[in-house]
PDB file of C-alpha atoms in Angstrom:
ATOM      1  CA  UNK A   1      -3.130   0.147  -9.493  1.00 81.00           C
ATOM      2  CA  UNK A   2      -5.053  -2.092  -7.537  1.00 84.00           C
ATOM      3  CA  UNK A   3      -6.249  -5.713  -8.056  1.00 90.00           C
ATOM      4  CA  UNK A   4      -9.531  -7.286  -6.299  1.00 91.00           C
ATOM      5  CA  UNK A   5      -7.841 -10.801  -4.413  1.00 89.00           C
ATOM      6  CA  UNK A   6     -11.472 -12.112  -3.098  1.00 75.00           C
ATOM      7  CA  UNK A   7     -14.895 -11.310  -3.552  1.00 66.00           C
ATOM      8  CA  UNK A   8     -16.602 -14.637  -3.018  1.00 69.00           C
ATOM      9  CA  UNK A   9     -20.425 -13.721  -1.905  1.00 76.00           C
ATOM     10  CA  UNK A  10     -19.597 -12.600   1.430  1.00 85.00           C
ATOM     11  CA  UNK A  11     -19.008  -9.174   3.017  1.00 92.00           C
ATOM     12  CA  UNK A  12     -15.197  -9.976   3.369  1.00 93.00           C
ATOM     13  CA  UNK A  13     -13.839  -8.087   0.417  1.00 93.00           C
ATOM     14  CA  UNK A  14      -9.725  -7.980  -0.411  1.00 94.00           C
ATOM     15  CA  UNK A  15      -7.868  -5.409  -2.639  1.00 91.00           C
ATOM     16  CA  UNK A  16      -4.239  -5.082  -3.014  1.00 90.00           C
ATOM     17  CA  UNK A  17      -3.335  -1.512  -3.853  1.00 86.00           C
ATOM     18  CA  UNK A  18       0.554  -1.377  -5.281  1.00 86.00           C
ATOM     19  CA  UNK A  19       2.612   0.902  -7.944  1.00 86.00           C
ATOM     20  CA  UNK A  20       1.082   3.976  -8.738  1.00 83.00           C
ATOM     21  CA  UNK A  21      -2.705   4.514  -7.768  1.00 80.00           C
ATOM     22  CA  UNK A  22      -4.244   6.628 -10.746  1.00 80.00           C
ATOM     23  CA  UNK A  23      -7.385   8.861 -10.773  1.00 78.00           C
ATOM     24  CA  UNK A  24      -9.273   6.038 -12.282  1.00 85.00           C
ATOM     25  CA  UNK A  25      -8.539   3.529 -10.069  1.00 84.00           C
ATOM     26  CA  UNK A  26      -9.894   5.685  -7.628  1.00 81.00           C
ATOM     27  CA  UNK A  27     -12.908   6.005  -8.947  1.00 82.00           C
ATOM     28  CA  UNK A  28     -13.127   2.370  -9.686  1.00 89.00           C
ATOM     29  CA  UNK A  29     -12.651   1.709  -6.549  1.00 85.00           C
ATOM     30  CA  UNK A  30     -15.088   3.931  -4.631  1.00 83.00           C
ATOM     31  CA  UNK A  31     -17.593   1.965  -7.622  1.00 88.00           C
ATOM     32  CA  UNK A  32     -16.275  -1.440  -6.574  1.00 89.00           C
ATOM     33  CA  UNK A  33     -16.923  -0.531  -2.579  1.00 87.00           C
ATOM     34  CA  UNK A  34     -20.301   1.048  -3.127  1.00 87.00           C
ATOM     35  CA  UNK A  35     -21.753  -2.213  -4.872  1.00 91.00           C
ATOM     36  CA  UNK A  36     -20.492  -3.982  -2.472  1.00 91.00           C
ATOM     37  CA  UNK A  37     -21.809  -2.234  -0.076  1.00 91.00           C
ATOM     38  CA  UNK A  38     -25.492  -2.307  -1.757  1.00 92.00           C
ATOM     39  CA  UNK A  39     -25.425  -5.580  -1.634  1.00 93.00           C
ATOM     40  CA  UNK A  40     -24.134  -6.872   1.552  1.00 94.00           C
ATOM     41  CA  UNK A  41     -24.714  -3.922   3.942  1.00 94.00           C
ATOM     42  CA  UNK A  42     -21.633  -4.288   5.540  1.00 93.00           C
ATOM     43  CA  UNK A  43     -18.112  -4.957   5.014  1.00 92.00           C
ATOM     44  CA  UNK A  44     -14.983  -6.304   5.864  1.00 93.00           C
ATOM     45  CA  UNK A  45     -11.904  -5.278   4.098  1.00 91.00           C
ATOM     46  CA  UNK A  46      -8.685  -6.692   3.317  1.00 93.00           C
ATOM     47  CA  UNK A  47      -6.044  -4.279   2.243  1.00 89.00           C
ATOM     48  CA  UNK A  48      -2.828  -5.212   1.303  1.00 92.00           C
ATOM     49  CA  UNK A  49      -0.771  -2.897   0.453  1.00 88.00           C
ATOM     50  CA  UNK A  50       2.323  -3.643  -2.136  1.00 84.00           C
ATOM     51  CA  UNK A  51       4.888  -0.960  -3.457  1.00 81.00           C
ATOM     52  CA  UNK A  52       2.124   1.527  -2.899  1.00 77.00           C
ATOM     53  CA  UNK A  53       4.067   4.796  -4.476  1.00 76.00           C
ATOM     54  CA  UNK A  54       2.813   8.398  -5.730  1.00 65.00           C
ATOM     55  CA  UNK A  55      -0.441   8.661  -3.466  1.00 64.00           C
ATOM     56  CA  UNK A  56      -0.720  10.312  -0.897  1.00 59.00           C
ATOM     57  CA  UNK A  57      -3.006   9.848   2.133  1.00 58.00           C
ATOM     58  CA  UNK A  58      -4.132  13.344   2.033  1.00 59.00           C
ATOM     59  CA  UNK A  59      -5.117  12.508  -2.020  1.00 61.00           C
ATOM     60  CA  UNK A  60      -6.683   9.438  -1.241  1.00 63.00           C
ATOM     61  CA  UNK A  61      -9.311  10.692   1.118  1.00 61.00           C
ATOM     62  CA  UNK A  62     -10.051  13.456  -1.544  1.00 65.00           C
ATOM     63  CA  UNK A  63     -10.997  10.939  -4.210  1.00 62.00           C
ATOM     64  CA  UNK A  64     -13.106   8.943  -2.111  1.00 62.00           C
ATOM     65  CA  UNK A  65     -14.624  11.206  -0.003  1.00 63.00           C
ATOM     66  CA  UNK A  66     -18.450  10.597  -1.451  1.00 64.00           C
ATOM     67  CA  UNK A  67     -17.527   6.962  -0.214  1.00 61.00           C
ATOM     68  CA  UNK A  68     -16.359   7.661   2.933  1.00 68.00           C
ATOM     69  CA  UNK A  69     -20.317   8.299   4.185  1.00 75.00           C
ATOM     70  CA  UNK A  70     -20.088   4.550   4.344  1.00 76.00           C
ATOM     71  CA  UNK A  71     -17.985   4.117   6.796  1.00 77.00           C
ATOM     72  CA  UNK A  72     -20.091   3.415   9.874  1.00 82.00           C
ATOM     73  CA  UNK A  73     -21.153   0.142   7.493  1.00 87.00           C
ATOM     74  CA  UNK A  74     -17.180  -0.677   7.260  1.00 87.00           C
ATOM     75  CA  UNK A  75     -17.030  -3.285   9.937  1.00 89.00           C
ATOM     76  CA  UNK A  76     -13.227  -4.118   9.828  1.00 90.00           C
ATOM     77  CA  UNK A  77      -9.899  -3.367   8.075  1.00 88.00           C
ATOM     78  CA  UNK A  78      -6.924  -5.764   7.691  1.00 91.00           C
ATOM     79  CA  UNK A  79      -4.242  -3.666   6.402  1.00 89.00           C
ATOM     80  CA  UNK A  80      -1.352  -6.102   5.688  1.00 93.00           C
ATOM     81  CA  UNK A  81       1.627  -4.709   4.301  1.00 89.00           C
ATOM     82  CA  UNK A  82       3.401  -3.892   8.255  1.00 72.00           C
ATOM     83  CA  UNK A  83       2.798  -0.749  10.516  1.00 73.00           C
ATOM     84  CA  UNK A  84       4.114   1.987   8.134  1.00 75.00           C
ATOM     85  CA  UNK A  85       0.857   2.238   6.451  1.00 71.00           C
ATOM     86  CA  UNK A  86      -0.674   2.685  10.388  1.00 74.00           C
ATOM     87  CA  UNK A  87      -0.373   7.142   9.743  1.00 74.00           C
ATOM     88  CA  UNK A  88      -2.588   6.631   6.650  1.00 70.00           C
ATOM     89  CA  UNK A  89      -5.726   5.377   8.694  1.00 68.00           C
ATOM     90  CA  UNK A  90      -4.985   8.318  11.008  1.00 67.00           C
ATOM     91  CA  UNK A  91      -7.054  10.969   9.174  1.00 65.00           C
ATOM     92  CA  UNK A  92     -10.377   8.099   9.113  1.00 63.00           C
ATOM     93  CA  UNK A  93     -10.327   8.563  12.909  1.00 62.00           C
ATOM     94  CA  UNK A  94     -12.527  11.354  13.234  1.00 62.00           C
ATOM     95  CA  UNK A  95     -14.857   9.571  10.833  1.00 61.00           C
ATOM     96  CA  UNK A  96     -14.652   6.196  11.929  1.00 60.00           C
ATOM     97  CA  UNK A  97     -15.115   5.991  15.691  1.00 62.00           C
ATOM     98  CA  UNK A  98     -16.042   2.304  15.987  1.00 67.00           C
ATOM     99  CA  UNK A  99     -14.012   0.977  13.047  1.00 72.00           C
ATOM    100  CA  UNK A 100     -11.706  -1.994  13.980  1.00 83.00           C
ATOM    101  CA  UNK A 101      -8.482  -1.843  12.277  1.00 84.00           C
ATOM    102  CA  UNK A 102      -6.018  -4.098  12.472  1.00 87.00           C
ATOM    103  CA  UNK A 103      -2.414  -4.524  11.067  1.00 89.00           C
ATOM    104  CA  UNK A 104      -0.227  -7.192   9.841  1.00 93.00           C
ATOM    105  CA  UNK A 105       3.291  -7.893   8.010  1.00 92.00           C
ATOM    106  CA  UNK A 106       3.293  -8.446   4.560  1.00 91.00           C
ATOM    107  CA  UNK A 107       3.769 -12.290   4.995  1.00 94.00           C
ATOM    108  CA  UNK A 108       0.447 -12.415   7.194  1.00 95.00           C
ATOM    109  CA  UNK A 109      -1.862 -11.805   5.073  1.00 94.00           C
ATOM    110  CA  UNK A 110      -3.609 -15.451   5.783  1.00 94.00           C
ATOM    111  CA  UNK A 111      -3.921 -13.956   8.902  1.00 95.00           C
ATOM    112  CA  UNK A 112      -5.043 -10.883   7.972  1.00 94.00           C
ATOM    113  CA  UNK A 113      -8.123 -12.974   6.480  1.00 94.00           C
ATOM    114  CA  UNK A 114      -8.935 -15.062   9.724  1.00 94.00           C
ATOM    115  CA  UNK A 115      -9.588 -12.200  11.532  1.00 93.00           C
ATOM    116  CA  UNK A 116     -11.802 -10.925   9.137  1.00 92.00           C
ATOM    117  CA  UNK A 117     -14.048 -13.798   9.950  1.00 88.00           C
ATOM    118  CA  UNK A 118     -13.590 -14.335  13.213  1.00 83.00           C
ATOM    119  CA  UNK A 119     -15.892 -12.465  15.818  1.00 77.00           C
ATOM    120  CA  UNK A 120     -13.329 -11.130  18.352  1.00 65.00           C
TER     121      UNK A 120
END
């Protein structure tokens, strides 16, 4: 599953992806980044990750593969949740030369946020 924790007008966008991550929430998903991407042009994403179990990376990037032609417009990626989840941005590499992606501990997520907005 996966709850949205802030969309507030801006291009910062947080999700927190936890339990089991079906086909549909995929697919909402990809939906929920693509408007968002329509109307702000670029983002900046917040992922926290939370019991994340039964996905696999490999799956992931299957099911949003007709999303992932917006990466170049993907500005920066908080991932807070600690650096276990580091080997699932490893396949995005290829794809996202210039994406900044960063990593914090689960109990950084207000963190995680500041440097979202910050222009380091």
């Amino acid at each position: 599953m996966f709850e949205v924790l802030q969309e507030d007008g801006s291009n910062r966008l947080g999700l927190r992806l936890g339990g089991t991550v079906t086909r549909p929430d995929l697919q909402e998903l990809r939906e929920l980044l693509e408007g968002a991407l329509a109307r702000h042009g670029t983002l900046r994403l917040l992922v926290a990750v939370d019991g994340l179990r039964g996905v696999k990376a490999g799956a992931l990037l299957r099911e949003l593969e007709p999303a992932l032609r917006y990466l170049p417009r993907i500005e920066r990626v908080a991932v807070v949740g600690g650096r276990e989840w580091e080997p699932w941005w490893e396949p995005l590499a290829p794809r996202a030369e210039r994406l900044l992606v960063r990593f914090f501990d689960a109990d950084q997520e207000a963190a995680g946020w500041a440097w979202l907005g910050s222009r380091e």
